[in-house]
PDB file of C-alpha atoms and ligand atoms in Angstrom:
ATOM      1  CA  MET A   1       0.000   0.000   0.000  1.00 92.00           C
ATOM      2  CA  LYS A   2       1.286   3.487  -0.830  1.00 94.00           C
ATOM      3  CA  ILE A   3       0.106   7.054  -1.374  1.00 95.00           C
ATOM      4  CA  THR A   4       0.460   8.498  -4.876  1.00 94.00           C
ATOM      5  CA  ASN A   5      -1.128  11.784  -5.961  1.00 95.00           C
ATOM      6  CA  HIS A   6      -2.901  12.007  -2.592  1.00 96.00           C
ATOM      7  CA  LYS A   7      -4.618   8.652  -3.139  1.00 95.00           C
ATOM      8  CA  LEU A   8      -4.056   5.288  -1.521  1.00 95.00           C
ATOM      9  CA  LEU A   9      -2.950   2.625  -3.932  1.00 92.00           C
ATOM     10  CA  SER A  10      -2.598  -1.079  -3.355  1.00 88.00           C
ATOM     11  CA  GLU A  11      -1.832  -4.142  -5.402  1.00 81.00           C
ATOM     12  CA  SER A  12      -4.429  -5.978  -3.382  1.00 78.00           C
ATOM     13  CA  VAL A  13      -8.073  -5.223  -4.160  1.00 71.00           C
ATOM     14  CA  SER A  14      -8.991  -6.614  -0.752  1.00 75.00           C
ATOM     15  CA  GLU A  15      -7.144  -3.732   0.929  1.00 82.00           C
ATOM     16  CA  ILE A  16      -8.528  -0.594  -0.656  1.00 84.00           C
ATOM     17  CA  ILE A  17     -11.602   0.553  -2.525  1.00 82.00           C
ATOM     18  CA  VAL A  18     -11.540   3.942  -4.188  1.00 80.00           C
ATOM     19  CA  SER A  19     -14.957   5.518  -4.068  1.00 82.00           C
ATOM     20  CA  ASP A  20     -14.239   9.109  -5.083  1.00 82.00           C
ATOM     21  CA  SER A  21     -16.847  11.490  -3.885  1.00 81.00           C
ATOM     22  CA  THR A  22     -17.537  14.753  -5.662  1.00 85.00           C
ATOM     23  CA  ASN A  23     -20.043  15.808  -3.023  1.00 88.00           C
ATOM     24  CA  ASN A  24     -19.155  17.191   0.384  1.00 90.00           C
ATOM     25  CA  VAL A  25     -15.606  18.021  -0.739  1.00 92.00           C
ATOM     26  CA  GLY A  26     -13.899  21.393  -0.309  1.00 93.00           C
ATOM     27  CA  GLY A  27     -10.762  23.056  -1.631  1.00 95.00           C
ATOM     28  CA  VAL A  28      -7.093  22.165  -1.368  1.00 97.00           C
ATOM     29  CA  ILE A  29      -5.594  21.637   2.096  1.00 97.00           C
ATOM     30  CA  ASP A  30      -2.163  20.960   3.575  1.00 97.00           C
ATOM     31  CA  PRO A  31      -2.907  18.277   6.182  1.00 98.00           C
ATOM     32  CA  GLN A  32      -1.320  18.738   9.619  1.00 96.00           C
ATOM     33  CA  PHE A  33      -3.502  16.502  11.785  1.00 97.00           C
ATOM     34  CA  ILE A  34      -5.200  13.133  11.599  1.00 97.00           C
ATOM     35  CA  ILE A  35      -8.626  13.049  13.223  1.00 98.00           C
ATOM     36  CA  ILE A  36     -10.134   9.670  14.185  1.00 98.00           C
ATOM     37  CA  HIS A  37     -13.898   9.125  14.208  1.00 98.00           C
ATOM     38  CA  PHE A  38     -16.466   6.385  14.426  1.00 98.00           C
ATOM     39  CA  THR A  39     -19.236   6.400  11.845  1.00 98.00           C
ATOM     40  CA  ALA A  40     -22.124   5.647  14.245  1.00 97.00           C
ATOM     41  CA  GLY A  41     -23.500   3.797  11.223  1.00 97.00           C
ATOM     42  CA  GLN A  42     -24.775   0.356  10.232  1.00 97.00           C
ATOM     43  CA  SER A  43     -21.953  -0.660   7.918  1.00 97.00           C
ATOM     44  CA  ALA A  44     -18.970   0.795   6.098  1.00 97.00           C
ATOM     45  CA  GLU A  45     -21.001   0.675   2.868  1.00 96.00           C
ATOM     46  CA  SER A  46     -23.955   2.555   4.287  1.00 97.00           C
ATOM     47  CA  SER A  47     -21.634   5.204   5.750  1.00 97.00           C
ATOM     48  CA  VAL A  48     -19.866   5.612   2.410  1.00 96.00           C
ATOM     49  CA  GLU A  49     -23.208   6.057   0.629  1.00 95.00           C
ATOM     50  CA  TRP A  50     -24.221   8.631   3.201  1.00 96.00           C
ATOM     51  CA  PHE A  51     -20.962  10.591   2.843  1.00 96.00           C
ATOM     52  CA  LYS A  52     -21.482  10.706  -0.935  1.00 94.00           C
ATOM     53  CA  ASN A  53     -24.997  12.073  -0.540  1.00 94.00           C
ATOM     54  CA  PRO A  54     -25.084  15.880  -0.905  1.00 93.00           C
ATOM     55  CA  SER A  55     -27.689  16.179   1.833  1.00 94.00           C
ATOM     56  CA  ALA A  56     -25.260  14.613   4.351  1.00 94.00           C
ATOM     57  CA  LYS A  57     -23.096  17.742   4.276  1.00 93.00           C
ATOM     58  CA  ALA A  58     -20.478  15.462   5.847  1.00 96.00           C
ATOM     59  CA  SER A  59     -17.646  13.355   4.524  1.00 96.00           C
ATOM     60  CA  ALA A  60     -14.313  11.847   5.435  1.00 97.00           C
ATOM     61  CA  HIS A  61     -11.139  10.993   3.605  1.00 97.00           C
ATOM     62  CA  LEU A  62     -11.323   7.333   4.576  1.00 97.00           C
ATOM     63  CA  VAL A  63     -13.831   4.860   5.950  1.00 97.00           C
ATOM     64  CA  ILE A  64     -12.408   1.648   7.435  1.00 97.00           C
ATOM     65  CA  GLY A  65     -14.673  -1.378   7.544  1.00 97.00           C
ATOM     66  CA  ARG A  66     -14.716  -4.024  10.247  1.00 97.00           C
ATOM     67  CA  ASP A  67     -12.911  -6.382   7.868  1.00 95.00           C
ATOM     68  CA  GLY A  68     -10.042  -3.873   7.606  1.00 94.00           C
ATOM     69  CA  LYS A  69     -10.959  -2.752   4.106  1.00 95.00           C
ATOM     70  CA  ILE A  70     -10.201   0.927   3.494  1.00 96.00           C
ATOM     71  CA  ILE A  71     -12.493   3.034   1.339  1.00 95.00           C
ATOM     72  CA  GLN A  72     -11.134   6.371   0.149  1.00 95.00           C
ATOM     73  CA  LEU A  73     -13.703   9.064  -0.612  1.00 96.00           C
ATOM     74  CA  VAL A  74     -11.645  12.221  -0.708  1.00 96.00           C
ATOM     75  CA  ASP A  75      -8.038  12.844  -1.820  1.00 96.00           C
ATOM     76  CA  PHE A  76      -5.759  13.632   1.128  1.00 97.00           C
ATOM     77  CA  ASN A  77      -5.051  17.147  -0.169  1.00 97.00           C
ATOM     78  CA  LYS A  78      -8.739  18.065  -0.447  1.00 97.00           C
ATOM     79  CA  MET A  79     -10.988  19.199   2.349  1.00 97.00           C
ATOM     80  CA  ALA A  80     -13.450  16.664   3.734  1.00 97.00           C
ATOM     81  CA  TRP A  81     -16.229  17.752   6.063  1.00 97.00           C
ATOM     82  CA  HIS A  82     -15.604  15.615   9.126  1.00 97.00           C
ATOM     83  CA  ALA A  83     -14.658  17.910  12.005  1.00 97.00           C
ATOM     84  CA  GLY A  84     -17.373  20.573  12.162  1.00 95.00           C
ATOM     85  CA  LYS A  85     -16.937  23.308  14.749  1.00 93.00           C
ATOM     86  CA  SER A  86     -13.687  22.310  16.389  1.00 93.00           C
ATOM     87  CA  LYS A  87     -10.740  23.666  18.318  1.00 89.00           C
ATOM     88  CA  TRP A  88      -7.690  22.369  20.114  1.00 88.00           C
ATOM     89  CA  ALA A  89      -4.676  24.266  21.437  1.00 81.00           C
ATOM     90  CA  ASP A  90      -4.269  27.246  19.085  1.00 80.00           C
ATOM     91  CA  PHE A  91      -6.124  25.606  16.190  1.00 90.00           C
ATOM     92  CA  ASN A  92      -9.689  26.202  15.038  1.00 92.00           C
ATOM     93  CA  GLY A  93     -11.759  24.635  12.270  1.00 95.00           C
ATOM     94  CA  PHE A  94      -9.976  21.328  11.694  1.00 97.00           C
ATOM     95  CA  ASN A  95     -11.520  20.635   8.286  1.00 98.00           C
ATOM     96  CA  ASN A  96      -9.032  23.179   6.954  1.00 97.00           C
ATOM     97  CA  PHE A  97      -5.939  21.148   7.845  1.00 97.00           C
ATOM     98  CA  SER A  98      -6.778  17.589   8.825  1.00 98.00           C
ATOM     99  CA  ILE A  99      -7.368  14.148   7.398  1.00 98.00           C
ATOM    100  CA  GLY A 100     -10.510  12.480   8.722  1.00 98.00           C
ATOM    101  CA  ILE A 101     -10.605   8.708   9.215  1.00 98.00           C
ATOM    102  CA  GLU A 102     -13.937   7.076  10.067  1.00 98.00           C
ATOM    103  CA  LEU A 103     -14.068   3.606  11.597  1.00 98.00           C
ATOM    104  CA  ASP A 104     -17.243   1.611  11.029  1.00 98.00           C
ATOM    105  CA  ASN A 105     -18.804   1.318  14.489  1.00 98.00           C
ATOM    106  CA  PRO A 106     -22.370   1.847  15.740  1.00 98.00           C
ATOM    107  CA  GLY A 107     -21.244   4.284  18.430  1.00 97.00           C
ATOM    108  CA  ARG A 108     -22.559   4.482  21.960  1.00 97.00           C
ATOM    109  CA  LEU A 109     -25.066   1.719  22.701  1.00 98.00           C
ATOM    110  CA  THR A 110     -28.069   1.652  25.010  1.00 97.00           C
ATOM    111  CA  LYS A 111     -28.796  -1.298  27.292  1.00 97.00           C
ATOM    112  CA  VAL A 112     -32.427  -2.392  27.122  1.00 96.00           C
ATOM    113  CA  GLY A 113     -33.008  -5.363  29.418  1.00 95.00           C
ATOM    114  CA  ASP A 114     -30.102  -7.628  28.490  1.00 94.00           C
ATOM    115  CA  ARG A 115     -29.841  -6.350  24.918  1.00 97.00           C
ATOM    116  CA  TYR A 116     -27.497  -3.695  23.542  1.00 97.00           C
ATOM    117  CA  LEU A 117     -29.020  -1.409  20.920  1.00 98.00           C
ATOM    118  CA  SER A 118     -27.578   1.284  18.689  1.00 98.00           C
ATOM    119  CA  TRP A 119     -29.319   4.598  18.080  1.00 97.00           C
ATOM    120  CA  PHE A 120     -30.708   3.040  14.861  1.00 96.00           C
ATOM    121  CA  LYS A 121     -32.123   0.111  16.914  1.00 96.00           C
ATOM    122  CA  ALA A 122     -29.804  -2.637  15.719  1.00 97.00           C
ATOM    123  CA  GLU A 123     -28.802  -5.196  18.328  1.00 97.00           C
ATOM    124  CA  TYR A 124     -25.164  -5.975  19.160  1.00 97.00           C
ATOM    125  CA  SER A 125     -23.689  -9.053  20.824  1.00 93.00           C
ATOM    126  CA  LYS A 126     -22.748  -8.485  24.434  1.00 89.00           C
ATOM    127  CA  ASP A 127     -19.482 -10.338  23.805  1.00 88.00           C
ATOM    128  CA  ASN A 128     -18.200  -7.263  21.973  1.00 91.00           C
ATOM    129  CA  VAL A 129     -19.685  -4.613  24.235  1.00 92.00           C
ATOM    130  CA  VAL A 130     -17.562  -2.917  26.878  1.00 91.00           C
ATOM    131  CA  GLU A 131     -18.985  -0.880  29.735  1.00 91.00           C
ATOM    132  CA  MET A 132     -16.781   2.064  30.672  1.00 90.00           C
ATOM    133  CA  PRO A 133     -16.905   5.845  30.998  1.00 90.00           C
ATOM    134  CA  HIS A 134     -16.008   8.234  28.202  1.00 91.00           C
ATOM    135  CA  LYS A 135     -12.980  10.290  29.241  1.00 86.00           C
ATOM    136  CA  HIS A 136     -15.124  13.427  29.473  1.00 86.00           C
ATOM    137  CA  GLU A 137     -17.841  11.785  31.529  1.00 87.00           C
ATOM    138  CA  LYS A 138     -18.185  10.216  34.934  1.00 84.00           C
ATOM    139  CA  GLY A 139     -20.865   7.553  34.389  1.00 90.00           C
ATOM    140  CA  ASN A 140     -20.366   4.341  32.440  1.00 93.00           C
ATOM    141  CA  SER A 141     -21.661   3.844  28.911  1.00 95.00           C
ATOM    142  CA  TYR A 142     -21.733   0.879  26.530  1.00 96.00           C
ATOM    143  CA  TRP A 143     -19.313   0.835  23.592  1.00 95.00           C
ATOM    144  CA  TYR A 144     -18.867  -1.617  20.768  1.00 95.00           C
ATOM    145  CA  GLU A 145     -15.379  -2.966  20.175  1.00 91.00           C
ATOM    146  CA  TYR A 146     -13.369  -2.166  17.081  1.00 93.00           C
ATOM    147  CA  THR A 147     -11.953  -5.204  15.269  1.00 92.00           C
ATOM    148  CA  LYS A 148      -8.249  -6.003  15.168  1.00 87.00           C
ATOM    149  CA  GLU A 149      -8.389  -5.782  11.347  1.00 91.00           C
ATOM    150  CA  GLN A 150      -9.793  -2.264  11.599  1.00 95.00           C
ATOM    151  CA  ILE A 151      -7.199  -1.049  14.102  1.00 92.00           C
ATOM    152  CA  ASP A 152      -4.356  -2.660  12.117  1.00 89.00           C
ATOM    153  CA  ALA A 153      -5.551  -1.068   8.858  1.00 94.00           C
ATOM    154  CA  CYS A 154      -5.915   2.277  10.594  1.00 96.00           C
ATOM    155  CA  MET A 155      -2.370   2.077  12.005  1.00 94.00           C
ATOM    156  CA  LYS A 156      -0.984   1.080   8.608  1.00 94.00           C
ATOM    157  CA  VAL A 157      -2.648   3.960   6.793  1.00 96.00           C
ATOM    158  CA  CYS A 158      -1.738   6.471   9.529  1.00 96.00           C
ATOM    159  CA  LYS A 159       1.926   5.457   9.144  1.00 95.00           C
ATOM    160  CA  LEU A 160       1.745   6.085   5.388  1.00 96.00           C
ATOM    161  CA  ILE A 161       0.076   9.463   5.931  1.00 97.00           C
ATOM    162  CA  MET A 162       2.763  10.444   8.472  1.00 95.00           C
ATOM    163  CA  GLU A 163       5.479   9.630   5.936  1.00 94.00           C
ATOM    164  CA  LYS A 164       3.837  11.720   3.232  1.00 96.00           C
ATOM    165  CA  TYR A 165       2.535  14.795   5.088  1.00 97.00           C
ATOM    166  CA  HIS A 166       3.761  17.044   7.898  1.00 95.00           C
ATOM    167  CA  ILE A 167       1.462  15.653  10.556  1.00 94.00           C
ATOM    168  CA  GLN A 168       1.824  17.247  13.996  1.00 92.00           C
ATOM    169  CA  ASP A 169      -0.604  15.136  15.941  1.00 92.00           C
ATOM    170  CA  ILE A 170      -3.322  12.523  15.848  1.00 94.00           C
ATOM    171  CA  LEU A 171      -6.482  13.335  17.782  1.00 94.00           C
ATOM    172  CA  GLY A 172     -10.009  12.095  18.305  1.00 95.00           C
ATOM    173  CA  HIS A 173     -13.083  14.009  17.232  1.00 96.00           C
ATOM    174  CA  ASP A 174     -13.849  14.077  20.960  1.00 94.00           C
ATOM    175  CA  ASP A 175     -10.551  15.948  21.546  1.00 91.00           C
ATOM    176  CA  ILE A 176     -11.315  18.745  19.092  1.00 92.00           C
ATOM    177  CA  ALA A 177     -15.082  18.949  19.749  1.00 92.00           C
ATOM    178  CA  PRO A 178     -15.394  17.714  23.354  1.00 86.00           C
ATOM    179  CA  TYR A 179     -18.917  17.241  24.793  1.00 86.00           C
ATOM    180  CA  ARG A 180     -20.411  17.824  21.338  1.00 91.00           C
ATOM    181  CA  LYS A 181     -18.771  14.644  19.998  1.00 94.00           C
ATOM    182  CA  ASP A 182     -17.930  11.349  21.701  1.00 95.00           C
ATOM    183  CA  ASP A 183     -16.075   9.564  18.897  1.00 97.00           C
ATOM    184  CA  PRO A 184     -13.906   7.522  18.557  1.00 97.00           C
ATOM    185  CA  GLY A 185     -14.690   6.850  22.244  1.00 94.00           C
ATOM    186  CA  PRO A 186     -12.794   4.917  24.897  1.00 89.00           C
ATOM    187  CA  LEU A 187     -12.224   1.731  22.885  1.00 92.00           C
ATOM    188  CA  PHE A 188      -9.972   3.335  20.289  1.00 91.00           C
ATOM    189  CA  PRO A 189      -6.345   2.874  21.464  1.00 86.00           C
ATOM    190  CA  MET A 190      -5.418   6.546  21.028  1.00 86.00           C
ATOM    191  CA  GLU A 191      -2.485   6.565  23.452  1.00 79.00           C
ATOM    192  CA  SER A 192      -0.898   3.638  21.705  1.00 79.00           C
ATOM    193  CA  PHE A 193      -1.425   5.290  18.295  1.00 87.00           C
ATOM    194  CA  ARG A 194       0.085   8.530  19.510  1.00 84.00           C
ATOM    195  CA  SER A 195       3.084   6.855  21.084  1.00 77.00           C
ATOM    196  CA  LYS A 196       3.723   4.637  18.049  1.00 82.00           C
ATOM    197  CA  LEU A 197       3.121   7.304  15.405  1.00 88.00           C
ATOM    198  CA  LEU A 198       4.538  10.338  17.173  1.00 86.00           C
ATOM    199  CA  GLY A 199       7.312   8.521  19.029  1.00 79.00           C
ATOM    200  CA  ARG A 200       6.070   9.492  22.449  1.00 66.00           C
ATOM    201  CA  GLU A 201       7.427   7.186  25.081  1.00 56.00           C
ATOM    202  CA  ASP A 202       5.070   7.985  27.908  1.00 53.00           C
ATOM    203  CA  ASN A 203       1.632   6.565  27.470  1.00 48.00           C
ATOM    204  CA  THR A 204      -0.074   9.073  29.698  1.00 56.00           C
ATOM    205  CA  ALA A 205      -0.965  12.646  28.992  1.00 66.00           C
ATOM    206  CA  ASP A 206       0.217  15.286  31.472  1.00 77.00           C
ATOM    207  CA  ILE A 207      -2.767  15.719  33.739  1.00 82.00           C
ATOM    208  CA  TYR A 208      -2.958  18.470  36.377  1.00 89.00           C
ATOM    209  CA  GLU A 209      -5.536  19.312  39.005  1.00 92.00           C
ATOM    210  CA  VAL A 210      -6.745  22.775  39.992  1.00 95.00           C
ATOM    211  CA  ILE A 211      -5.829  23.351  43.677  1.00 95.00           C
ATOM    212  CA  ALA A 212      -8.110  26.298  44.546  1.00 95.00           C
ATOM    213  CA  ASP A 213     -11.687  27.365  43.926  1.00 94.00           C
ATOM    214  CA  ALA A 214     -12.763  30.033  41.421  1.00 94.00           C
ATOM    215  CA  VAL A 215      -9.561  29.787  39.389  1.00 95.00           C
ATOM    216  CA  ASN A 216      -9.735  31.883  36.239  1.00 94.00           C
ATOM    217  CA  ILE A 217      -9.028  30.251  32.916  1.00 91.00           C
ATOM    218  CA  ARG A 218      -7.789  33.107  30.768  1.00 91.00           C
ATOM    219  CA  LYS A 219      -7.483  33.978  27.114  1.00 87.00           C
ATOM    220  CA  GLY A 220      -3.733  34.543  27.423  1.00 88.00           C
ATOM    221  CA  PRO A 221      -0.789  33.915  29.766  1.00 89.00           C
ATOM    222  CA  SER A 222      -1.204  36.830  32.237  1.00 92.00           C
ATOM    223  CA  THR A 223      -3.849  38.471  34.419  1.00 93.00           C
ATOM    224  CA  LYS A 224      -4.121  41.168  31.749  1.00 93.00           C
ATOM    225  CA  PHE A 225      -6.131  38.760  29.639  1.00 92.00           C
ATOM    226  CA  GLY A 226      -9.838  38.299  30.192  1.00 91.00           C
ATOM    227  CA  SER A 227     -11.282  35.190  31.780  1.00 90.00           C
ATOM    228  CA  TYR A 228     -13.350  32.563  29.951  1.00 82.00           C
ATOM    229  CA  GLY A 229     -14.743  31.473  33.303  1.00 85.00           C
ATOM    230  CA  GLN A 230     -13.720  29.896  36.567  1.00 88.00           C
ATOM    231  CA  LEU A 231     -12.783  26.373  37.538  1.00 89.00           C
ATOM    232  CA  ASN A 232     -13.408  24.731  40.871  1.00 89.00           C
ATOM    233  CA  GLN A 233     -10.862  22.942  43.017  1.00 93.00           C
ATOM    234  CA  ALA A 234     -10.047  19.397  41.815  1.00 91.00           C
ATOM    235  CA  THR A 235     -10.989  20.117  38.180  1.00 90.00           C
ATOM    236  CA  LYS A 236      -8.701  18.030  35.988  1.00 86.00           C
ATOM    237  CA  VAL A 237      -6.900  19.604  33.052  1.00 86.00           C
ATOM    238  CA  GLU A 238      -4.519  18.333  30.402  1.00 81.00           C
ATOM    239  CA  PHE A 239      -1.307  20.280  29.865  1.00 80.00           C
ATOM    240  CA  ILE A 240      -0.695  21.574  26.335  1.00 74.00           C
ATOM    241  CA  LYS A 241       2.149  24.080  26.755  1.00 72.00           C
ATOM    242  CA  SER A 242       3.535  26.688  29.140  1.00 76.00           C
ATOM    243  CA  SER A 243       4.700  30.279  28.900  1.00 77.00           C
ATOM    244  CA  MET A 244       6.329  32.273  31.728  1.00 80.00           C
ATOM    245  CA  GLY A 245       4.687  30.365  34.527  1.00 85.00           C
ATOM    246  CA  TRP A 246       1.311  30.103  32.821  1.00 89.00           C
ATOM    247  CA  PHE A 247      -0.057  26.824  31.460  1.00 88.00           C
ATOM    248  CA  LEU A 248      -2.261  26.433  28.414  1.00 83.00           C
ATOM    249  CA  VAL A 249      -4.558  23.602  29.391  1.00 84.00           C
ATOM    250  CA  TYR A 250      -7.462  21.658  28.086  1.00 79.00           C
ATOM    251  CA  VAL A 251     -10.232  21.163  30.650  1.00 81.00           C
ATOM    252  CA  LEU A 252     -11.132  17.488  31.084  1.00 76.00           C
ATOM    253  CA  ASP A 253     -14.012  17.900  33.534  1.00 70.00           C
ATOM    254  CA  LYS A 254     -17.004  19.772  32.240  1.00 60.00           C
ATOM    255  CA  PRO A 255     -17.124  23.101  34.072  1.00 50.00           C
ATOM    256  CA  GLN A 256     -20.434  23.885  35.702  1.00 52.00           C
ATOM    257  CA  GLN A 257     -20.702  27.609  35.169  1.00 51.00           C
ATOM    258  CA  ASN A 258     -19.851  27.879  31.526  1.00 49.00           C
ATOM    259  CA  ASP A 259     -20.087  25.061  29.025  1.00 50.00           C
ATOM    260  CA  ASP A 260     -17.789  26.823  26.593  1.00 53.00           C
ATOM    261  CA  THR A 261     -14.799  26.950  28.941  1.00 51.00           C
ATOM    262  CA  LEU A 262     -12.823  24.198  27.331  1.00 69.00           C
ATOM    263  CA  TYR A 263      -9.256  25.413  27.302  1.00 74.00           C
ATOM    264  CA  GLY A 264      -7.209  28.448  28.135  1.00 85.00           C
ATOM    265  CA  TRP A 265      -4.431  29.707  30.373  1.00 90.00           C
ATOM    266  CA  ILE A 266      -4.110  29.092  34.122  1.00 94.00           C
ATOM    267  CA  ASN A 267      -1.376  30.351  36.428  1.00 93.00           C
ATOM    268  CA  GLY A 268       0.939  27.391  37.072  1.00 90.00           C
ATOM    269  CA  SER A 269       0.921  27.991  40.847  1.00 91.00           C
ATOM    270  CA  LEU A 270      -2.757  27.013  40.907  1.00 95.00           C
ATOM    271  CA  LEU A 271      -2.136  23.568  39.402  1.00 93.00           C
ATOM    272  CA  LYS A 272      -0.759  20.343  40.814  1.00 91.00           C
ATOM    273  CA  LYS A 273       0.532  17.527  38.618  1.00 85.00           C
ATOM    274  CA  LEU A 274      -1.276  14.226  39.117  1.00 83.00           C
TER     275      LEU A 274
HETATM  276 ZN1   ZN B   1     -16.652  12.290  14.279  1.00 83.60          ZN
END
């Protein structure tokens, strides 16, 4: 498998299907991020059909089926509409500079009696359902496992993309649109992908805790900058970068006062590393 002219090519027809979409495709981009999603759909084929439908107003560069087959809809240097309203660190609007990969998966399931149902009312075997919390939530939910073939294909294609483009990071849709989006969810091995693809040795993000109440999270690294809102003691945040004693952080717990307070600057003296 290789990338030529922003398309995946393979000798093996069982590996890749090209299904060029002319709908839901934007202009030329220079990809800097890979964003992982789940389709929340019934099958890879049905998701592909949906992404090619103009009324979807959504698309992705790749869809990966449960058998590991990769379907390419959009060339890697063209904009696909997968991220929506999104921000992370200093970046906004990820459709403009990211490659979107969708894994066929029904998404969060609901338990009804002893059955596990998707939002479209299909039933899933409990052998492949895992009960655990989403990283942005406290309570448990039910998630459907990805297949090994899917994860292997995703890793393989991410490696190729990293070789071809100047990719800074690989993130989940739930990292760049937290609370609005929950994909790819807790069963996607994001830490392992990031450590393998980005060469990061530590498998854990730098997590800090706020050590006082009513701590301002500011628009810049000084008290001169306005506040987005306040965080309570014990709120957990993920470190992104620091500047002169101030930390740019991403808030992991949903703040109570202001739903939009997702990341900003906090004075380092008000944080404790966990
Ligand atoms: Zn998504």
